[in-house]
PDB file of C-alpha atoms in Angstrom:
ATOM      1  CA  MET A 218       0.000   0.000   0.000  1.00  0.00           C
ATOM      2  CA  ARG A 219       1.210   3.503  -0.878  1.00  0.00           C
ATOM      3  CA  SER A 220      -0.008   6.925   0.157  1.00  0.00           C
ATOM      4  CA  ALA A 221       0.305  10.664  -0.349  1.00  0.00           C
ATOM      5  CA  ALA A 222      -0.753  13.637   1.775  1.00  0.00           C
ATOM      6  CA  VAL A 223      -3.383  15.603  -0.149  1.00  0.00           C
ATOM      7  CA  THR A 224      -4.656  18.272   2.272  1.00  0.00           C
ATOM      8  CA  PRO A 225      -2.918  21.035   4.247  1.00  0.00           C
ATOM      9  CA  GLU A 226      -3.774  19.068   7.391  1.00  0.00           C
ATOM     10  CA  GLY A 227      -1.864  16.038   6.090  1.00  0.00           C
ATOM     11  CA  ASP A 228      -4.758  13.725   5.256  1.00  0.00           C
ATOM     12  CA  HIS A 229      -3.652  10.832   3.052  1.00  0.00           C
ATOM     13  CA  ILE A 230      -5.049   9.166  -0.030  1.00  0.00           C
ATOM     14  CA  ARG A 231      -3.913   5.530  -0.270  1.00  0.00           C
ATOM     15  CA  TRP A 232      -3.733   3.038  -3.067  1.00  0.00           C
ATOM     16  CA  VAL A 233      -2.624  -0.447  -4.038  1.00  0.00           C
ATOM     17  CA  GLU A 234      -0.097  -0.339  -6.870  1.00  0.00           C
ATOM     18  CA  LEU A 235       0.583  -3.089  -9.375  1.00  0.00           C
ATOM     19  CA  PRO A 236       3.964  -2.810 -11.151  1.00  0.00           C
ATOM     20  CA  GLY A 237       4.231  -2.566 -14.908  1.00  0.00           C
ATOM     21  CA  GLN A 238       5.025  -0.397 -17.866  1.00  0.00           C
ATOM     22  CA  GLU A 239       4.150   3.239 -18.418  1.00  0.00           C
ATOM     23  CA  PRO A 240       1.893   5.008 -19.155  1.00  0.00           C
ATOM     24  CA  PRO A 241       0.057   4.124 -15.950  1.00  0.00           C
ATOM     25  CA  ARG A 242      -3.533   3.176 -15.417  1.00  0.00           C
ATOM     26  CA  VAL A 243      -5.575   4.588 -12.551  1.00  0.00           C
ATOM     27  CA  TYR A 244      -8.692   2.809 -11.277  1.00  0.00           C
ATOM     28  CA  VAL A 245     -11.241   4.908  -9.350  1.00  0.00           C
ATOM     29  CA  HIS A 246     -14.208   3.485  -7.415  1.00  0.00           C
ATOM     30  CA  GLY A 247     -17.725   4.807  -6.905  1.00  0.00           C
ATOM     31  CA  LEU A 248     -19.623   6.140  -3.894  1.00  0.00           C
ATOM     32  CA  GLY A 249     -19.140   4.014  -0.787  1.00  0.00           C
ATOM     33  CA  ALA A 250     -16.764   1.635  -2.562  1.00  0.00           C
ATOM     34  CA  THR A 251     -13.021   0.953  -2.667  1.00  0.00           C
ATOM     35  CA  SER A 252     -10.890   0.334  -5.737  1.00  0.00           C
ATOM     36  CA  PRO A 253      -8.955  -2.778  -4.623  1.00  0.00           C
ATOM     37  CA  ALA A 254     -12.226  -4.612  -3.908  1.00  0.00           C
ATOM     38  CA  TYR A 255     -13.916  -3.541  -7.137  1.00  0.00           C
ATOM     39  CA  PHE A 256     -11.046  -3.679  -9.635  1.00  0.00           C
ATOM     40  CA  THR A 257      -8.365  -6.192  -8.630  1.00  0.00           C
ATOM     41  CA  GLU A 258      -9.865  -9.128 -10.533  1.00  0.00           C
ATOM     42  CA  VAL A 259     -10.089  -7.223 -13.809  1.00  0.00           C
ATOM     43  CA  ALA A 260      -6.835  -5.273 -13.397  1.00  0.00           C
ATOM     44  CA  VAL A 261      -4.802  -8.486 -13.227  1.00  0.00           C
ATOM     45  CA  ASP A 262      -6.546 -10.107 -16.197  1.00  0.00           C
ATOM     46  CA  PRO A 263      -3.870 -10.790 -18.868  1.00  0.00           C
ATOM     47  CA  ARG A 264      -5.662  -8.489 -21.315  1.00  0.00           C
ATOM     48  CA  LEU A 265      -5.309  -5.521 -18.925  1.00  0.00           C
ATOM     49  CA  ALA A 266      -2.236  -6.503 -16.889  1.00  0.00           C
ATOM     50  CA  GLY A 267       1.311  -5.342 -17.580  1.00  0.00           C
ATOM     51  CA  ARG A 268       0.822  -1.637 -16.961  1.00  0.00           C
ATOM     52  CA  ARG A 269       1.681   0.216 -13.797  1.00  0.00           C
ATOM     53  CA  SER A 270      -1.759   0.317 -12.175  1.00  0.00           C
ATOM     54  CA  LEU A 271      -2.937   2.369  -9.202  1.00  0.00           C
ATOM     55  CA  LEU A 272      -6.097   1.075  -7.515  1.00  0.00           C
ATOM     56  CA  ILE A 273      -6.766   4.265  -5.616  1.00  0.00           C
ATOM     57  CA  ASP A 274      -9.267   5.158  -2.886  1.00  0.00           C
ATOM     58  CA  LEU A 275     -10.768   8.633  -2.877  1.00  0.00           C
ATOM     59  CA  LEU A 276     -10.485  10.671   0.284  1.00  0.00           C
ATOM     60  CA  GLY A 277     -13.079   9.566   2.822  1.00  0.00           C
ATOM     61  CA  HIS A 278     -13.315   6.041   1.387  1.00  0.00           C
ATOM     62  CA  GLY A 279     -11.686   2.650   1.784  1.00  0.00           C
ATOM     63  CA  LEU A 280      -8.027   2.768   2.769  1.00  0.00           C
ATOM     64  CA  SER A 281      -7.802   6.555   2.626  1.00  0.00           C
ATOM     65  CA  ASP A 282      -8.221   9.012   5.498  1.00  0.00           C
ATOM     66  CA  ARG A 283     -11.697  10.299   6.336  1.00  0.00           C
ATOM     67  CA  PRO A 284     -11.334  13.943   7.413  1.00  0.00           C
ATOM     68  CA  ALA A 285     -14.536  15.523   8.714  1.00  0.00           C
ATOM     69  CA  THR A 286     -13.265  18.971   7.638  1.00  0.00           C
ATOM     70  CA  PHE A 287     -13.031  18.173   3.896  1.00  0.00           C
ATOM     71  CA  ASP A 288     -15.982  19.317   1.756  1.00  0.00           C
ATOM     72  CA  TYR A 289     -16.045  16.293  -0.635  1.00  0.00           C
ATOM     73  CA  THR A 290     -17.263  18.208  -3.694  1.00  0.00           C
ATOM     74  CA  LEU A 291     -16.482  16.619  -7.038  1.00  0.00           C
ATOM     75  CA  GLU A 292     -13.950  19.381  -7.630  1.00  0.00           C
ATOM     76  CA  SER A 293     -12.245  18.817  -4.276  1.00  0.00           C
ATOM     77  CA  HIS A 294     -12.177  15.054  -4.834  1.00  0.00           C
ATOM     78  CA  ALA A 295     -10.582  15.662  -8.238  1.00  0.00           C
ATOM     79  CA  ASP A 296      -7.997  18.077  -6.859  1.00  0.00           C
ATOM     80  CA  ALA A 297      -7.070  15.716  -4.011  1.00  0.00           C
ATOM     81  CA  LEU A 298      -6.756  12.851  -6.476  1.00  0.00           C
ATOM     82  CA  ALA A 299      -4.562  15.050  -8.678  1.00  0.00           C
ATOM     83  CA  THR A 300      -2.264  15.771  -5.739  1.00  0.00           C
ATOM     84  CA  ALA A 301      -1.920  12.050  -5.027  1.00  0.00           C
ATOM     85  CA  LEU A 302      -1.170  11.268  -8.669  1.00  0.00           C
ATOM     86  CA  GLU A 303       1.417  14.026  -8.872  1.00  0.00           C
ATOM     87  CA  GLU A 304       3.084  12.699  -5.716  1.00  0.00           C
ATOM     88  CA  ALA A 305       3.107   9.243  -7.322  1.00  0.00           C
ATOM     89  CA  GLY A 306       4.820  10.610 -10.427  1.00  0.00           C
ATOM     90  CA  VAL A 307       1.818   9.926 -12.641  1.00  0.00           C
ATOM     91  CA  SER A 308       1.113  11.801 -15.858  1.00  0.00           C
ATOM     92  CA  GLY A 309      -0.812  10.920 -18.983  1.00  0.00           C
ATOM     93  CA  ALA A 310      -2.718   8.158 -17.182  1.00  0.00           C
ATOM     94  CA  GLU A 311      -5.460   6.010 -18.613  1.00  0.00           C
ATOM     95  CA  VAL A 312      -8.214   6.477 -16.022  1.00  0.00           C
ATOM     96  CA  ILE A 313     -10.804   3.731 -15.567  1.00  0.00           C
ATOM     97  CA  ALA A 314     -13.527   4.989 -13.244  1.00  0.00           C
ATOM     98  CA  HIS A 315     -16.871   3.749 -11.967  1.00  0.00           C
ATOM     99  CA  SER A 316     -20.043   5.666 -11.089  1.00  0.00           C
ATOM    100  CA  MET A 317     -19.143   8.652  -8.843  1.00  0.00           C
ATOM    101  CA  GLY A 318     -15.494   7.914  -9.592  1.00  0.00           C
ATOM    102  CA  GLY A 319     -16.288   8.503 -13.249  1.00  0.00           C
ATOM    103  CA  SER A 320     -17.723  11.908 -12.392  1.00  0.00           C
ATOM    104  CA  VAL A 321     -14.558  12.714 -10.436  1.00  0.00           C
ATOM    105  CA  ALA A 322     -12.431  11.477 -13.343  1.00  0.00           C
ATOM    106  CA  ILE A 323     -14.173  13.806 -15.791  1.00  0.00           C
ATOM    107  CA  VAL A 324     -13.530  16.766 -13.487  1.00  0.00           C
ATOM    108  CA  LEU A 325      -9.938  15.587 -13.030  1.00  0.00           C
ATOM    109  CA  ALA A 326      -9.371  15.496 -16.794  1.00  0.00           C
ATOM    110  CA  ALA A 327     -10.890  18.962 -17.228  1.00  0.00           C
ATOM    111  CA  ARG A 328      -8.995  20.599 -14.339  1.00  0.00           C
ATOM    112  CA  HIS A 329      -5.710  18.669 -14.597  1.00  0.00           C
ATOM    113  CA  PRO A 330      -5.354  17.685 -18.260  1.00  0.00           C
ATOM    114  CA  ARG A 331      -1.672  16.760 -17.942  1.00  0.00           C
ATOM    115  CA  LEU A 332      -2.604  13.848 -15.713  1.00  0.00           C
ATOM    116  CA  VAL A 333      -5.117  12.120 -17.996  1.00  0.00           C
ATOM    117  CA  SER A 334      -4.614  10.746 -21.509  1.00  0.00           C
ATOM    118  CA  ARG A 335      -7.735   8.581 -21.824  1.00  0.00           C
ATOM    119  CA  LEU A 336     -11.000   7.938 -19.961  1.00  0.00           C
ATOM    120  CA  VAL A 337     -12.989   4.739 -19.591  1.00  0.00           C
ATOM    121  CA  LEU A 338     -16.147   5.637 -17.668  1.00  0.00           C
ATOM    122  CA  ILE A 339     -18.232   2.851 -16.145  1.00  0.00           C
ATOM    123  CA  ASP A 340     -21.892   3.868 -15.816  1.00  0.00           C
ATOM    124  CA  ALA A 341     -20.755   7.249 -14.522  1.00  0.00           C
ATOM    125  CA  ASN A 342     -23.011  10.079 -13.351  1.00  0.00           C
ATOM    126  CA  LEU A 343     -23.089  12.794 -16.016  1.00  0.00           C
ATOM    127  CA  ASP A 344     -25.902  15.007 -14.735  1.00  0.00           C
ATOM    128  CA  PRO A 345     -27.344  16.262 -11.437  1.00  0.00           C
ATOM    129  CA  ILE A 346     -29.999  13.917 -10.060  1.00  0.00           C
ATOM    130  CA  PRO A 347     -32.984  14.584  -7.770  1.00  0.00           C
ATOM    131  CA  ARG A 348     -32.733  13.544  -4.127  1.00  0.00           C
ATOM    132  CA  ALA A 349     -35.262  10.865  -3.254  1.00  0.00           C
ATOM    133  CA  PRO A 350     -36.201   9.357   0.111  1.00  0.00           C
ATOM    134  CA  GLY A 351     -35.724   5.620   0.401  1.00  0.00           C
ATOM    135  CA  SER A 352     -33.234   5.251  -2.425  1.00  0.00           C
ATOM    136  CA  SER A 353     -30.149   3.190  -1.611  1.00  0.00           C
ATOM    137  CA  GLY A 354     -27.905   5.315  -3.818  1.00  0.00           C
ATOM    138  CA  SER A 355     -26.618   8.847  -3.661  1.00  0.00           C
ATOM    139  CA  SER A 356     -30.080  10.382  -4.052  1.00  0.00           C
ATOM    140  CA  GLY A 357     -31.310   8.583  -0.920  1.00  0.00           C
ATOM    141  CA  ILE A 358     -28.241   9.444   1.144  1.00  0.00           C
ATOM    142  CA  ALA A 359     -28.364  13.082   0.045  1.00  0.00           C
ATOM    143  CA  PHE A 360     -32.067  13.350   0.941  1.00  0.00           C
ATOM    144  CA  TYR A 361     -31.060  13.459   4.610  1.00  0.00           C
ATOM    145  CA  SER A 362     -29.480  16.553   6.070  1.00  0.00           C
ATOM    146  CA  GLU A 363     -25.927  15.902   7.202  1.00  0.00           C
ATOM    147  CA  GLU A 364     -27.003  15.972  10.843  1.00  0.00           C
ATOM    148  CA  GLU A 365     -29.813  13.492  10.158  1.00  0.00           C
ATOM    149  CA  PHE A 366     -27.462  11.173   8.324  1.00  0.00           C
ATOM    150  CA  VAL A 367     -24.517  11.321  10.720  1.00  0.00           C
ATOM    151  CA  ASN A 368     -26.311  11.452  14.078  1.00  0.00           C
ATOM    152  CA  GLY A 369     -30.038  11.103  13.459  1.00  0.00           C
ATOM    153  CA  GLY A 370     -30.347   7.517  12.263  1.00  0.00           C
ATOM    154  CA  GLY A 371     -29.864   8.071   8.534  1.00  0.00           C
ATOM    155  CA  TRP A 372     -26.606   6.130   8.440  1.00  0.00           C
ATOM    156  CA  GLU A 373     -28.312   3.130  10.053  1.00  0.00           C
ATOM    157  CA  GLU A 374     -31.285   3.325   7.704  1.00  0.00           C
ATOM    158  CA  VAL A 375     -28.989   3.352   4.665  1.00  0.00           C
ATOM    159  CA  ARG A 376     -27.029   0.455   6.152  1.00  0.00           C
ATOM    160  CA  ASP A 377     -30.217  -1.578   6.394  1.00  0.00           C
ATOM    161  CA  ARG A 378     -31.335  -1.009   2.802  1.00  0.00           C
ATOM    162  CA  VAL A 379     -28.170  -1.081   0.657  1.00  0.00           C
ATOM    163  CA  GLY A 380     -27.515  -4.796   1.074  1.00  0.00           C
ATOM    164  CA  ALA A 381     -24.568  -6.725   2.457  1.00  0.00           C
ATOM    165  CA  HIS A 382     -22.383  -6.420  -0.633  1.00  0.00           C
ATOM    166  CA  TRP A 383     -22.356  -2.638  -0.898  1.00  0.00           C
ATOM    167  CA  TRP A 384     -22.323  -2.221   2.863  1.00  0.00           C
ATOM    168  CA  SER A 385     -19.124  -4.289   3.111  1.00  0.00           C
ATOM    169  CA  THR A 386     -17.245  -1.334   1.602  1.00  0.00           C
ATOM    170  CA  MET A 387     -19.631   1.519   2.411  1.00  0.00           C
ATOM    171  CA  ARG A 388     -19.060   0.940   6.140  1.00  0.00           C
ATOM    172  CA  LEU A 389     -15.400   1.906   5.593  1.00  0.00           C
ATOM    173  CA  ALA A 390     -16.348   5.415   4.448  1.00  0.00           C
ATOM    174  CA  GLY A 391     -16.529   8.292   6.908  1.00  0.00           C
ATOM    175  CA  ARG A 392     -20.101   9.323   7.662  1.00  0.00           C
ATOM    176  CA  GLU A 393     -19.492  12.969   6.756  1.00  0.00           C
ATOM    177  CA  ALA A 394     -17.528  11.841   3.685  1.00  0.00           C
ATOM    178  CA  LEU A 395     -20.325   9.581   2.484  1.00  0.00           C
ATOM    179  CA  HIS A 396     -23.058  12.172   2.955  1.00  0.00           C
ATOM    180  CA  ARG A 397     -21.143  15.085   1.454  1.00  0.00           C
ATOM    181  CA  SER A 398     -19.932  12.983  -1.480  1.00  0.00           C
ATOM    182  CA  ALA A 399     -23.508  11.860  -2.184  1.00  0.00           C
ATOM    183  CA  PHE A 400     -24.892  15.382  -1.779  1.00  0.00           C
ATOM    184  CA  HIS A 401     -22.389  16.903  -4.178  1.00  0.00           C
ATOM    185  CA  LEU A 402     -22.806  14.044  -6.645  1.00  0.00           C
ATOM    186  CA  THR A 403     -26.538  14.781  -6.832  1.00  0.00           C
ATOM    187  CA  ARG A 404     -25.733  18.481  -7.201  1.00  0.00           C
ATOM    188  CA  GLY A 405     -23.165  17.812  -9.916  1.00  0.00           C
ATOM    189  CA  SER A 406     -20.422  20.132 -11.079  1.00  0.00           C
ATOM    190  CA  VAL A 407     -20.382  23.523 -12.812  1.00  0.00           C
ATOM    191  CA  PRO A 408     -20.268  23.091 -15.758  1.00  0.00           C
ATOM    192  CA  THR A 409     -21.935  19.694 -15.543  1.00  0.00           C
ATOM    193  CA  MET A 410     -19.934  16.499 -15.945  1.00  0.00           C
ATOM    194  CA  ARG A 411     -21.704  15.900 -19.258  1.00  0.00           C
ATOM    195  CA  GLU A 412     -20.713  19.334 -20.555  1.00  0.00           C
ATOM    196  CA  MET A 413     -17.096  18.788 -19.544  1.00  0.00           C
ATOM    197  CA  LEU A 414     -17.047  15.321 -21.109  1.00  0.00           C
ATOM    198  CA  LEU A 415     -18.341  16.712 -24.390  1.00  0.00           C
ATOM    199  CA  GLU A 416     -15.520  19.267 -24.478  1.00  0.00           C
ATOM    200  CA  LEU A 417     -12.614  16.959 -23.649  1.00  0.00           C
ATOM    201  CA  LYS A 418     -10.336  16.118 -26.577  1.00  0.00           C
ATOM    202  CA  ILE A 419      -8.855  12.877 -25.242  1.00  0.00           C
ATOM    203  CA  PRO A 420     -10.202   9.408 -26.166  1.00  0.00           C
ATOM    204  CA  ARG A 421     -13.320   8.697 -24.094  1.00  0.00           C
ATOM    205  CA  THR A 422     -15.387   5.536 -23.693  1.00  0.00           C
ATOM    206  CA  PHE A 423     -18.599   5.171 -21.700  1.00  0.00           C
ATOM    207  CA  LEU A 424     -19.662   1.663 -20.629  1.00  0.00           C
ATOM    208  CA  LEU A 425     -23.241   1.073 -19.505  1.00  0.00           C
ATOM    209  CA  PRO A 426     -25.406  -1.984 -18.797  1.00  0.00           C
ATOM    210  CA  GLU A 427     -27.159  -3.139 -21.940  1.00  0.00           C
ATOM    211  CA  ASP A 428     -30.427  -3.652 -20.071  1.00  0.00           C
ATOM    212  CA  ASP A 429     -30.558   0.016 -19.097  1.00  0.00           C
ATOM    213  CA  GLY A 430     -31.446   0.928 -22.656  1.00  0.00           C
ATOM    214  CA  PRO A 431     -30.099   3.909 -24.592  1.00  0.00           C
ATOM    215  CA  LEU A 432     -27.936   6.343 -22.635  1.00  0.00           C
ATOM    216  CA  PRO A 433     -29.669   9.741 -22.361  1.00  0.00           C
ATOM    217  CA  GLY A 434     -28.026  12.208 -24.723  1.00  0.00           C
ATOM    218  CA  VAL A 435     -26.128   9.455 -26.531  1.00  0.00           C
ATOM    219  CA  ASP A 436     -26.282  11.119 -29.940  1.00  0.00           C
ATOM    220  CA  ALA A 437     -24.506  14.255 -28.723  1.00  0.00           C
ATOM    221  CA  LEU A 438     -21.890  12.175 -26.935  1.00  0.00           C
ATOM    222  CA  VAL A 439     -21.162  10.080 -30.002  1.00  0.00           C
ATOM    223  CA  GLU A 440     -21.032  13.192 -32.188  1.00  0.00           C
ATOM    224  CA  ALA A 441     -18.439  14.627 -29.768  1.00  0.00           C
ATOM    225  CA  GLY A 442     -16.304  11.503 -30.147  1.00  0.00           C
ATOM    226  CA  VAL A 443     -17.335   9.543 -27.060  1.00  0.00           C
ATOM    227  CA  SER A 444     -17.545   5.805 -27.709  1.00  0.00           C
ATOM    228  CA  VAL A 445     -20.651   4.441 -25.970  1.00  0.00           C
ATOM    229  CA  VAL A 446     -20.598   0.679 -25.357  1.00  0.00           C
ATOM    230  CA  ALA A 447     -23.493  -1.377 -23.961  1.00  0.00           C
ATOM    231  CA  VAL A 448     -22.285  -4.341 -21.905  1.00  0.00           C
ATOM    232  CA  PRO A 449     -24.579  -7.396 -21.619  1.00  0.00           C
ATOM    233  CA  ASP A 450     -25.588  -9.408 -18.579  1.00  0.00           C
ATOM    234  CA  CYS A 451     -24.735  -6.895 -15.866  1.00  0.00           C
ATOM    235  CA  GLY A 452     -26.048  -4.210 -13.585  1.00  0.00           C
ATOM    236  CA  HIS A 453     -24.416  -1.007 -12.390  1.00  0.00           C
ATOM    237  CA  ASN A 454     -21.299  -2.818 -11.110  1.00  0.00           C
ATOM    238  CA  ILE A 455     -20.247  -3.992 -14.553  1.00  0.00           C
ATOM    239  CA  MET A 456     -16.741  -5.128 -13.570  1.00  0.00           C
ATOM    240  CA  LEU A 457     -18.145  -7.339 -10.806  1.00  0.00           C
ATOM    241  CA  ASP A 458     -21.284  -8.591 -12.547  1.00  0.00           C
ATOM    242  CA  ASN A 459     -19.653  -9.581 -15.842  1.00  0.00           C
ATOM    243  CA  PRO A 460     -15.863  -9.301 -15.566  1.00  0.00           C
ATOM    244  CA  GLU A 461     -15.280 -11.126 -18.857  1.00  0.00           C
ATOM    245  CA  ALA A 462     -17.372  -8.669 -20.871  1.00  0.00           C
ATOM    246  CA  PHE A 463     -15.956  -5.743 -18.901  1.00  0.00           C
ATOM    247  CA  VAL A 464     -12.361  -6.719 -19.660  1.00  0.00           C
ATOM    248  CA  THR A 465     -13.175  -7.272 -23.337  1.00  0.00           C
ATOM    249  CA  ALA A 466     -14.809  -3.842 -23.651  1.00  0.00           C
ATOM    250  CA  THR A 467     -12.168  -2.034 -21.604  1.00  0.00           C
ATOM    251  CA  ALA A 468      -9.242  -3.628 -23.437  1.00  0.00           C
ATOM    252  CA  ALA A 469     -10.810  -2.591 -26.740  1.00  0.00           C
ATOM    253  CA  ALA A 470     -11.305   0.960 -25.451  1.00  0.00           C
ATOM    254  CA  LEU A 471      -7.711   1.238 -24.255  1.00  0.00           C
ATOM    255  CA  GLU A 472      -6.411  -0.078 -27.557  1.00  0.00           C
ATOM    256  CA  GLY A 473      -8.546   2.430 -29.438  1.00  0.00           C
ATOM    257  CA  ARG A 474     -10.711  -0.191 -31.114  1.00  0.00           C
TER     258      ARG A 474
END
């Protein structure tokens, strides 16, 4: 495990690093997840192995520190991630990022273009979403006020409805980190993640579950050069639900096919 201080207070982002050739690959998890748990199986597949690979945990999640003073906006997540990558000597990385991590990766590429040479986004959030009571995702977490979530029973209610699989990693996240990350994910960025993605000039691929149907706004994305790939037999966690199809699609994206 490796780490880098990313805040003035000395809070650390941590990652598991697999040795290999440059340019590096950076794997970024979604809300309440952790990259080693979600990406190790696919990162070591022979079709993706051989590159220096950083399976990195965003601040507030997984192996990384969970400061209660950090604001956890998408922009702050991206800037903290950029600091960690710079400390690791990373530039021109191929970034493979899931869900909220995909949103952070888009902001990272827009704000720190030297660090990112290619994006593979896995069912990433591109637009603000409404907050909804009872949802197990970011919209349900963000429906609570921070006080309600941290101290008023919201954390326990989310624990009881997300299921054992997601909770196994969500429980590692700081309560303030989880709520603020969810809140700012529902709020989105300015400009929106979709608008930034449309303007990026690097190769970009968006993977989504085939059963979800057409991606909203797909025509504009394709016209802007984004490759949109529907992956069969999976849900939101494509790399876990169908690792074979995920590796096939991701390897093709990284090879420019």
